[in-house]
mmCIF file of C-alpha atoms and ligand atoms in Angstrom:
data_model
loop_
_atom_site.group_PDB
_atom_site.id
_atom_site.type_symbol
_atom_site.label_atom_id
_atom_site.label_comp_id
_atom_site.label_asym_id
_atom_site.label_seq_id
_atom_site.Cartn_x
_atom_site.Cartn_y
_atom_site.Cartn_z
ATOM 1 C CA MET A 1 51.127 80.981 151.488
ATOM 2 C CA MET A 2 54.563 79.471 151.192
ATOM 3 C CA SER A 3 53.137 76.028 150.615
ATOM 4 C CA TYR A 4 51.060 77.129 147.632
ATOM 5 C CA LYS A 5 54.097 78.827 146.179
ATOM 6 C CA VAL A 6 56.132 75.660 146.598
ATOM 7 C CA ILE A 7 53.352 73.540 145.114
ATOM 8 C CA ALA A 8 53.212 75.910 142.163
ATOM 9 C CA ILE A 9 56.972 75.497 141.777
ATOM 10 C CA PHE A 10 56.619 71.724 141.839
ATOM 11 C CA CYS A 11 53.843 71.882 139.227
ATOM 12 C CA ALA A 12 56.025 74.098 137.062
ATOM 13 C CA ALA A 13 58.820 71.582 137.477
ATOM 14 C CA LEU A 14 56.484 68.783 136.485
ATOM 15 C CA ALA A 15 55.375 70.681 133.396
ATOM 16 C CA SER A 16 58.927 71.490 132.383
ATOM 17 C CA VAL A 17 60.064 67.897 132.877
ATOM 18 C CA ASN A 18 57.190 66.693 130.711
ATOM 19 C CA ALA A 19 58.090 69.271 128.084
ATOM 20 C CA ARG A 20 61.652 68.042 128.091
ATOM 21 C CA SER A 21 60.637 64.376 127.800
ATOM 22 C CA LEU A 22 58.460 65.229 124.820
ATOM 23 C CA GLN A 23 61.345 67.112 123.250
ATOM 24 C CA GLN A 24 63.579 64.138 123.768
ATOM 25 C CA THR A 25 61.276 61.788 121.909
ATOM 26 C CA SER A 26 60.765 64.141 118.958
ATOM 27 C CA ALA A 27 64.314 65.447 118.529
ATOM 28 C CA PRO A 28 67.794 63.954 118.852
ATOM 29 C CA ALA A 29 69.614 64.661 122.124
ATOM 30 C CA PRO A 30 71.567 67.918 121.945
ATOM 31 C CA ALA A 31 75.215 67.632 121.005
ATOM 32 C CA GLY A 32 77.827 67.802 123.754
ATOM 33 C CA THR A 33 76.975 65.053 126.211
ATOM 34 C CA PRO A 34 78.300 65.816 129.677
ATOM 35 C CA SER A 35 81.665 64.513 130.684
ATOM 36 C CA ALA A 36 82.194 61.969 133.420
ATOM 37 C CA VAL A 37 83.755 64.801 135.395
ATOM 38 C CA ASP A 38 80.529 66.811 135.122
ATOM 39 C CA ILE A 39 78.499 63.880 136.423
ATOM 40 C CA ALA A 40 80.936 63.128 139.245
ATOM 41 C CA ASN A 41 80.836 66.797 140.257
ATOM 42 C CA PHE A 42 77.044 66.667 140.172
ATOM 43 C CA ALA A 43 77.220 63.764 142.651
ATOM 44 C CA LEU A 44 79.735 65.737 144.733
ATOM 45 C CA ASN A 45 77.203 68.585 145.079
ATOM 46 C CA LEU A 46 74.689 66.101 146.520
ATOM 47 C CA GLU A 47 77.293 64.670 148.892
ATOM 48 C CA TYR A 48 78.126 68.178 150.123
ATOM 49 C CA LEU A 49 74.450 68.682 150.943
ATOM 50 C CA GLU A 50 74.084 65.406 152.833
ATOM 51 C CA ALA A 51 77.390 65.800 154.683
ATOM 52 C CA GLU A 52 76.600 69.400 155.649
ATOM 53 C CA PHE A 53 73.202 68.461 157.035
ATOM 54 C CA TYR A 54 74.573 65.582 159.128
ATOM 55 C CA SER A 55 77.487 67.713 160.295
ATOM 56 C CA CYS A 56 75.066 70.348 161.561
ATOM 57 C CA ALA A 57 72.719 67.799 163.143
ATOM 58 C CA ALA A 58 75.463 65.741 164.809
ATOM 59 C CA THR A 59 77.925 68.472 165.816
ATOM 60 C CA GLY A 60 76.235 71.859 165.404
ATOM 61 C CA SER A 61 79.049 72.958 163.079
ATOM 62 C CA PRO A 62 79.320 73.058 159.300
ATOM 63 C CA LEU A 63 81.774 70.825 157.445
ATOM 64 C CA PRO A 64 85.409 71.861 157.863
ATOM 65 C CA SER A 65 86.446 74.307 155.145
ATOM 66 C CA SER A 66 89.188 71.909 154.015
ATOM 67 C CA LEU A 67 86.422 69.525 152.941
ATOM 68 C CA ARG A 68 84.124 72.145 151.399
ATOM 69 C CA GLY A 69 86.759 73.463 149.013
ATOM 70 C CA SER A 70 88.236 76.905 148.720
ATOM 71 C CA GLY A 71 85.821 79.818 148.613
ATOM 72 C CA ALA A 72 82.802 77.712 149.590
ATOM 73 C CA PRO A 73 80.168 79.883 151.318
ATOM 74 C CA LEU A 74 78.734 79.014 154.740
ATOM 75 C CA SER A 75 75.391 77.225 154.648
ATOM 76 C CA THR A 76 72.248 78.733 156.133
ATOM 77 C CA GLY A 77 70.142 77.126 158.877
ATOM 78 C CA CYS A 78 72.906 74.988 160.409
ATOM 79 C CA GLN A 79 72.324 73.930 164.016
ATOM 80 C CA LYS A 80 72.837 71.019 166.413
ATOM 81 C CA ALA A 81 69.882 68.629 166.478
ATOM 82 C CA ASN A 82 68.155 67.698 169.729
ATOM 83 C CA LEU A 83 68.695 63.930 169.533
ATOM 84 C CA THR A 84 68.420 60.947 171.851
ATOM 85 C CA THR A 85 71.472 58.723 172.292
ATOM 86 C CA VAL A 86 70.253 56.488 169.468
ATOM 87 C CA GLY A 87 69.501 59.436 167.166
ATOM 88 C CA GLN A 88 72.895 60.944 167.907
ATOM 89 C CA GLN A 89 74.661 57.659 167.107
ATOM 90 C CA LEU A 90 72.827 57.439 163.784
ATOM 91 C CA ALA A 91 73.596 61.072 162.904
ATOM 92 C CA GLU A 92 77.282 60.553 163.677
ATOM 93 C CA GLU A 93 77.517 57.428 161.541
ATOM 94 C CA LEU A 94 75.705 59.062 158.615
ATOM 95 C CA LEU A 95 78.031 62.056 158.959
ATOM 96 C CA LYS A 96 81.122 59.858 158.858
ATOM 97 C CA ASN A 97 79.882 58.122 155.698
ATOM 98 C CA GLU A 98 78.973 61.324 153.879
ATOM 99 C CA MET A 99 82.203 63.087 154.826
ATOM 100 C CA ASN A 100 84.107 60.119 153.428
ATOM 101 C CA HIS A 101 82.018 60.224 150.239
ATOM 102 C CA VAL A 102 82.883 63.887 149.808
ATOM 103 C CA GLU A 103 86.552 63.032 150.265
ATOM 104 C CA VAL A 104 86.441 60.021 147.921
ATOM 105 C CA LEU A 105 84.814 62.060 145.134
ATOM 106 C CA ARG A 106 87.083 65.055 145.690
ATOM 107 C CA ASN A 107 90.139 62.786 145.490
ATOM 108 C CA ALA A 108 88.813 61.027 142.381
ATOM 109 C CA LEU A 109 88.174 64.367 140.686
ATOM 110 C CA GLY A 110 91.459 65.925 141.814
ATOM 111 C CA SER A 111 91.833 69.508 140.649
ATOM 112 C CA ALA A 112 88.540 69.215 138.717
ATOM 113 C CA ALA A 113 86.558 68.911 141.979
ATOM 114 C CA VAL A 114 84.166 71.828 142.498
ATOM 115 C CA ALA A 115 83.837 73.534 145.874
ATOM 116 C CA ALA A 116 80.605 73.283 147.842
ATOM 117 C CA PRO A 117 77.895 75.675 146.625
ATOM 118 C CA LEU A 118 75.677 77.693 148.967
ATOM 119 C CA LEU A 119 73.497 75.196 150.874
ATOM 120 C CA ASN A 120 70.227 75.710 152.750
ATOM 121 C CA VAL A 121 69.959 73.141 155.555
ATOM 122 C CA GLY A 122 67.185 74.979 157.392
ATOM 123 C CA THR A 123 64.120 76.459 155.738
ATOM 124 C CA ALA A 124 64.392 74.234 152.638
ATOM 125 C CA PHE A 125 63.289 71.303 154.820
ATOM 126 C CA SER A 126 60.245 73.139 156.161
ATOM 127 C CA ASP A 127 59.346 74.277 152.608
ATOM 128 C CA VAL A 128 59.281 70.628 151.515
ATOM 129 C CA LEU A 129 57.207 69.587 154.510
ATOM 130 C CA ASN A 130 54.691 72.405 154.024
ATOM 131 C CA ALA A 131 54.324 71.500 150.376
ATOM 132 C CA ALA A 132 53.827 67.833 151.260
ATOM 133 C CA LEU A 133 51.200 68.668 153.897
ATOM 134 C CA GLY A 134 49.454 71.127 151.590
ATOM 135 C CA SER A 135 49.474 73.839 154.265
ATOM 136 C CA PRO A 136 52.055 75.366 156.612
ATOM 137 C CA ALA A 137 52.999 72.866 159.320
ATOM 138 C CA SER A 138 51.976 73.914 162.817
ATOM 139 C CA PRO A 139 54.185 73.903 164.818
ATOM 140 C CA SER A 140 56.635 74.772 162.045
ATOM 141 C CA PHE A 141 59.027 72.033 161.021
ATOM 142 C CA SER A 142 62.729 72.085 161.824
ATOM 143 C CA PRO A 143 64.939 69.066 161.091
ATOM 144 C CA TYR A 144 66.776 69.712 164.360
ATOM 145 C CA THR A 145 63.843 69.416 166.806
ATOM 146 C CA ASN A 146 63.927 65.721 167.724
ATOM 147 C CA ASP A 147 64.755 62.242 166.402
ATOM 148 C CA VAL A 148 61.644 61.865 164.253
ATOM 149 C CA PHE A 149 62.017 65.281 162.629
ATOM 150 C CA PHE A 150 65.688 64.558 161.953
ATOM 151 C CA LEU A 151 64.744 61.210 160.362
ATOM 152 C CA LEU A 152 62.068 62.835 158.224
ATOM 153 C CA ALA A 153 64.593 65.399 156.996
ATOM 154 C CA ALA A 154 67.104 62.645 156.212
ATOM 155 C CA PHE A 155 64.310 60.780 154.383
ATOM 156 C CA ILE A 156 63.705 63.803 152.130
ATOM 157 C CA PHE A 157 67.014 63.317 150.349
ATOM 158 C CA GLU A 158 68.441 59.875 151.198
ATOM 159 C CA ASP A 159 66.236 58.116 148.634
ATOM 160 C CA VAL A 160 67.087 60.885 146.172
ATOM 161 C CA GLY A 161 70.772 60.031 146.590
ATOM 162 C CA VAL A 162 70.102 56.376 145.792
ATOM 163 C CA THR A 163 68.058 57.132 142.668
ATOM 164 C CA ALA A 164 70.604 59.729 141.507
ATOM 165 C CA TYR A 165 73.523 57.284 141.622
ATOM 166 C CA GLU A 166 71.440 54.536 140.041
ATOM 167 C CA GLY A 167 70.411 56.931 137.268
ATOM 168 C CA ALA A 168 74.000 57.924 136.576
ATOM 169 C CA ILE A 169 75.346 54.369 136.331
ATOM 170 C CA GLY A 170 74.564 54.113 132.588
ATOM 171 C CA ALA A 171 76.404 57.324 131.757
ATOM 172 C CA LEU A 172 79.372 56.351 133.933
ATOM 173 C CA ALA A 173 79.667 52.827 132.492
ATOM 174 C CA ALA A 174 82.909 53.334 130.571
ATOM 175 C CA THR A 175 84.471 55.820 132.960
ATOM 176 C CA PRO A 176 86.861 55.525 135.920
ATOM 177 C CA TYR A 177 84.041 56.595 138.265
ATOM 178 C CA LEU A 178 81.807 53.528 137.760
ATOM 179 C CA GLN A 179 83.091 51.368 140.634
ATOM 180 C CA THR A 180 83.138 54.264 143.063
ATOM 181 C CA ALA A 181 79.625 55.374 142.093
ATOM 182 C CA ALA A 182 78.276 51.826 142.413
ATOM 183 C CA ARG A 183 79.832 51.416 145.864
ATOM 184 C CA ILE A 184 78.554 54.783 147.054
ATOM 185 C CA ALA A 185 75.065 53.946 145.703
ATOM 186 C CA ALA A 186 74.976 50.826 147.877
ATOM 187 C CA VAL A 187 75.900 52.831 150.970
ATOM 188 C CA GLU A 188 73.222 55.409 150.175
ATOM 189 C CA ALA A 189 70.723 52.556 149.892
ATOM 190 C CA TYR A 190 71.723 51.139 153.279
ATOM 191 C CA GLN A 191 71.339 54.603 154.787
ATOM 192 C CA ALA A 192 67.973 55.223 153.166
ATOM 193 C CA GLY A 193 66.798 51.794 154.346
ATOM 194 C CA ILE A 194 67.851 52.535 157.925
ATOM 195 C CA VAL A 195 66.096 55.907 157.898
ATOM 196 C CA ARG A 196 62.937 54.338 156.461
ATOM 197 C CA SER A 197 63.016 51.548 159.083
ATOM 198 C CA PHE A 198 63.340 53.994 161.978
ATOM 199 C CA LEU A 199 60.428 56.048 160.576
ATOM 200 C CA PHE A 200 58.358 52.884 160.200
ATOM 201 C CA GLN A 201 58.933 52.032 163.862
ATOM 202 C CA ALA A 202 58.267 55.603 164.974
ATOM 203 C CA ASN A 203 54.922 55.405 163.162
ATOM 204 C CA GLU A 204 53.809 52.509 165.376
ATOM 205 C CA GLY A 205 51.836 53.546 168.432
ATOM 206 C CA THR A 206 51.930 57.064 169.797
ATOM 207 C CA ASN A 207 55.011 59.204 169.559
ATOM 208 C CA SER A 208 55.283 62.243 171.804
ATOM 209 C CA ASP A 209 57.738 63.821 169.351
ATOM 210 C CA TRP A 210 55.078 63.943 166.616
ATOM 211 C CA PRO A 211 52.750 66.988 166.894
ATOM 212 C CA TYR A 212 50.964 66.746 163.520
ATOM 213 C CA GLN A 213 47.505 65.402 162.700
ATOM 214 C CA PRO A 214 48.472 63.103 159.784
ATOM 215 C CA THR A 215 50.492 60.074 160.871
ATOM 216 C CA ILE A 216 54.241 59.827 160.307
ATOM 217 C CA ALA A 217 53.641 57.262 157.557
ATOM 218 C CA THR A 218 51.126 59.556 155.858
ATOM 219 C CA VAL A 219 53.575 62.458 155.802
ATOM 220 C CA VAL A 220 56.369 60.180 154.583
ATOM 221 C CA GLY A 221 54.031 59.052 151.782
ATOM 222 C CA ASP A 222 53.178 62.674 150.945
ATOM 223 C CA ILE A 223 56.859 63.558 150.668
ATOM 224 C CA ALA A 224 57.412 60.545 148.399
ATOM 225 C CA LYS A 225 54.533 61.734 146.192
ATOM 226 C CA LEU A 226 55.969 65.239 146.087
ATOM 227 C CA ARG A 227 59.378 63.913 145.013
ATOM 228 C CA ALA A 228 57.750 61.751 142.356
ATOM 229 C CA SER A 229 55.770 64.657 140.924
ATOM 230 C CA ALA A 230 58.807 66.966 140.998
ATOM 231 C CA ALA A 231 60.693 64.302 139.082
ATOM 232 C CA GLY A 232 57.811 64.072 136.627
ATOM 233 C CA GLY A 233 57.272 60.388 137.206
ATOM 234 C CA ASN A 234 55.776 57.645 139.308
ATOM 235 C CA ASP A 235 59.064 56.699 140.870
ATOM 236 C CA ASP A 236 58.685 56.870 144.608
ATOM 237 C CA VAL A 237 56.921 55.163 147.501
ATOM 238 C CA GLY A 238 56.465 55.890 151.201
ATOM 239 C CA ILE A 239 56.847 53.322 153.995
ATOM 240 C CA LEU A 240 53.251 52.096 154.136
ATOM 241 C CA ASN A 241 50.736 51.289 151.394
ATOM 242 C CA GLY A 242 47.458 50.805 153.265
ATOM 243 C CA THR A 243 48.528 48.291 155.879
ATOM 244 C CA THR A 244 51.315 46.797 153.785
ATOM 245 C CA ALA A 245 54.905 47.793 154.569
ATOM 246 C CA THR A 246 56.821 49.274 151.653
ATOM 247 C CA LEU A 247 60.117 49.742 153.445
ATOM 248 C CA VAL A 248 62.099 49.093 150.290
ATOM 249 C CA PRO A 249 61.190 51.595 147.548
ATOM 250 C CA VAL A 250 61.130 49.585 144.316
ATOM 251 C CA ASP A 251 59.197 49.317 141.063
ATOM 252 C CA SER A 252 56.852 46.441 140.130
ATOM 253 C CA GLN A 253 59.859 44.230 139.324
ATOM 254 C CA SER A 254 61.452 45.072 142.679
ATOM 255 C CA LEU A 255 64.137 47.073 140.888
ATOM 256 C CA VAL A 256 65.370 50.299 142.428
ATOM 257 C CA PHE A 257 64.100 53.547 140.910
ATOM 258 C CA GLN A 258 66.494 55.628 138.802
ATOM 259 C CA ARG A 259 66.492 59.375 138.252
ATOM 260 C CA THR A 260 68.254 61.517 135.701
ATOM 261 C CA PRO A 261 70.285 64.514 136.908
ATOM 262 C CA THR A 262 67.464 66.741 135.609
ATOM 263 C CA GLN A 263 64.962 65.005 137.863
ATOM 264 C CA VAL A 264 67.331 65.123 140.831
ATOM 265 C CA LEU A 265 68.014 68.806 140.204
ATOM 266 C CA ASP A 266 64.289 69.545 140.124
ATOM 267 C CA ILE A 267 63.829 67.836 143.493
ATOM 268 C CA VAL A 268 66.752 69.379 145.386
ATOM 269 C CA THR A 269 66.147 72.908 144.035
ATOM 270 C CA LEU A 270 62.361 72.537 144.592
ATOM 271 C CA GLY A 271 61.780 72.963 140.882
ATOM 272 C CA LYS A 272 64.080 75.935 140.347
ATOM 273 C CA GLY A 273 66.733 74.007 138.399
ATOM 274 C CA ALA A 274 69.893 75.837 137.399
ATOM 275 C CA ASN A 275 68.615 79.153 138.805
ATOM 276 C CA GLY A 276 68.886 77.695 142.277
ATOM 277 C CA GLY A 277 66.380 77.273 145.071
ATOM 278 C CA GLY A 278 65.486 74.827 147.815
ATOM 279 C CA PHE A 279 68.566 73.154 149.249
ATOM 280 C CA PHE A 280 70.787 74.884 146.637
ATOM 281 C CA PRO A 281 69.750 78.573 146.715
ATOM 282 C CA SER A 282 72.415 79.569 144.144
ATOM 283 C CA GLY A 283 72.265 76.403 142.076
ATOM 284 C CA LEU A 284 74.860 73.651 141.908
ATOM 285 C CA ASN A 285 78.557 74.056 141.088
ATOM 286 C CA GLY A 286 80.077 72.331 138.078
ATOM 287 C CA GLY A 287 79.565 71.802 134.392
ATOM 288 C CA LEU A 288 76.004 70.534 134.448
ATOM 289 C CA THR A 289 73.470 73.287 133.822
ATOM 290 C CA GLN A 290 69.738 72.937 133.352
ATOM 291 C CA VAL A 291 70.222 73.533 129.620
ATOM 292 C CA SER A 292 72.755 70.787 129.089
ATOM 293 C CA LEU A 293 70.881 68.408 131.385
ATOM 294 C CA GLY A 294 68.294 67.637 128.708
ATOM 295 C CA GLY A 295 71.017 65.750 126.876
ATOM 296 C CA VAL A 296 72.161 63.983 130.021
ATOM 297 C CA GLY A 297 68.658 62.834 130.799
ATOM 298 C CA GLY A 298 68.307 61.387 127.323
ATOM 299 C CA SER A 299 71.601 59.593 127.310
ATOM 300 C CA ILE A 300 71.221 58.246 130.838
ATOM 301 C CA SER A 301 67.685 56.949 130.253
ATOM 302 C CA SER A 302 68.670 55.131 127.093
ATOM 303 C CA GLY A 303 71.908 53.875 128.660
ATOM 304 C CA SER A 304 70.175 52.405 131.692
ATOM 305 C CA GLY A 305 66.986 51.123 130.121
HETATM 306 C C1 NAG B 1 64.337 67.377 172.652
HETATM 307 O O1 NAG B 1 63.885 66.043 172.402
HETATM 308 C C2 NAG B 1 63.181 65.500 173.512
HETATM 309 C C3 NAG B 1 62.957 64.017 173.236
HETATM 310 O O2 NAG B 1 62.622 63.755 171.935
HETATM 311 C C4 NAG B 1 61.900 66.274 173.710
HETATM 312 O O3 NAG B 1 61.169 65.748 174.778
HETATM 313 C C5 NAG B 1 62.229 67.732 173.983
HETATM 314 O O4 NAG B 1 61.073 68.492 174.038
HETATM 315 C C6 NAG B 1 63.127 68.284 172.895
HETATM 316 N N1 NAG B 1 63.615 69.601 173.268
HETATM 317 C C7 NAG B 1 63.438 70.660 172.472
HETATM 318 C C8 NAG B 1 64.035 71.929 172.990
HETATM 319 O O5 NAG B 1 62.846 70.626 171.409
HETATM 320 C C1 NAG B 2 49.535 49.580 146.935
HETATM 321 O O1 NAG B 2 48.452 48.699 147.104
HETATM 322 C C2 NAG B 2 47.588 48.619 145.993
HETATM 323 C C3 NAG B 2 46.379 47.778 146.386
HETATM 324 O O2 NAG B 2 46.792 46.573 146.991
HETATM 325 C C4 NAG B 2 48.358 48.056 144.811
HETATM 326 O O3 NAG B 2 47.539 47.984 143.675
HETATM 327 C C5 NAG B 2 49.545 48.968 144.520
HETATM 328 O O4 NAG B 2 50.338 48.420 143.493
HETATM 329 C C6 NAG B 2 50.387 49.160 145.773
HETATM 330 N N1 NAG B 2 51.418 50.138 145.513
HETATM 331 C C7 NAG B 2 52.686 49.965 145.857
HETATM 332 C C8 NAG B 2 53.604 51.090 145.549
HETATM 333 O O5 NAG B 2 53.107 48.949 146.389
#
């Protein structure tokens, strides 16, 4: 049941993204383009999500409140992941990176930094997996079960982080945040590449941690397709195309994919946008709302094309 609901949400997201793209070609972008602060805060929301997930997986505890900002609510679904020594080392390194990204952005934004919004680091992952599989996963999916499940959960949003920063580069070009965003984007790309490589290896041979009928690579590909359709485009690839490795997700010119904040929002809220849903049940914090995002999408696409 849940999966059909989520698919319906993704289809609605697809339709609304298409509607917005059509609007953008037939009408000038709305006045009031977002400020650099709005965009940096948008990125901060994504960093909170990644850092919170790795904090839970690696330590079993949410981010310290000093890092989440005053008044930030506790996330739902947080727990310690059951990881091997290698998985634990990876989770700890990813956590260190994402905590530092949160700190770097919060320092850059100063008093303009938003606090962390309500985050779902539990059921949102299983909702995505069910939607990708087309039916409820059995046994049900938790990102904290084992190494492969943890990697699959990390895969769900690591590539999104890369495409989000790449999509924002155009809009940040003349702002003080450009260098920082470019350097964070590279780190996100390293992380996404590592996660994809581990999944690629886990897909080889039999893996006792993998209880599902479709192979790991098939499910990874399904999640990539789901992200692409939520973003209203053809901007994602899994780790295997037939028998050919596609470890590096790139377009036909081997350039990295880019996503507008609207597209990113549709992915991380599972199509709910500013109303909140998915990983951000109450929406994101900061100046970017679904309404104003239409203008951001337009300006970022034209700035980066
Ligand atoms: C923890 O992970 C190990 C190795 O991946 C697995 O054999 C075991 O069943 C897992 N334990 C739980 C409680 O899921
Ligand atoms: C996958 O392989 C097919 C057939 O070789 C090719 O046409 C297509 O471009 C490939 N897709 C990607 C994303 O590499």
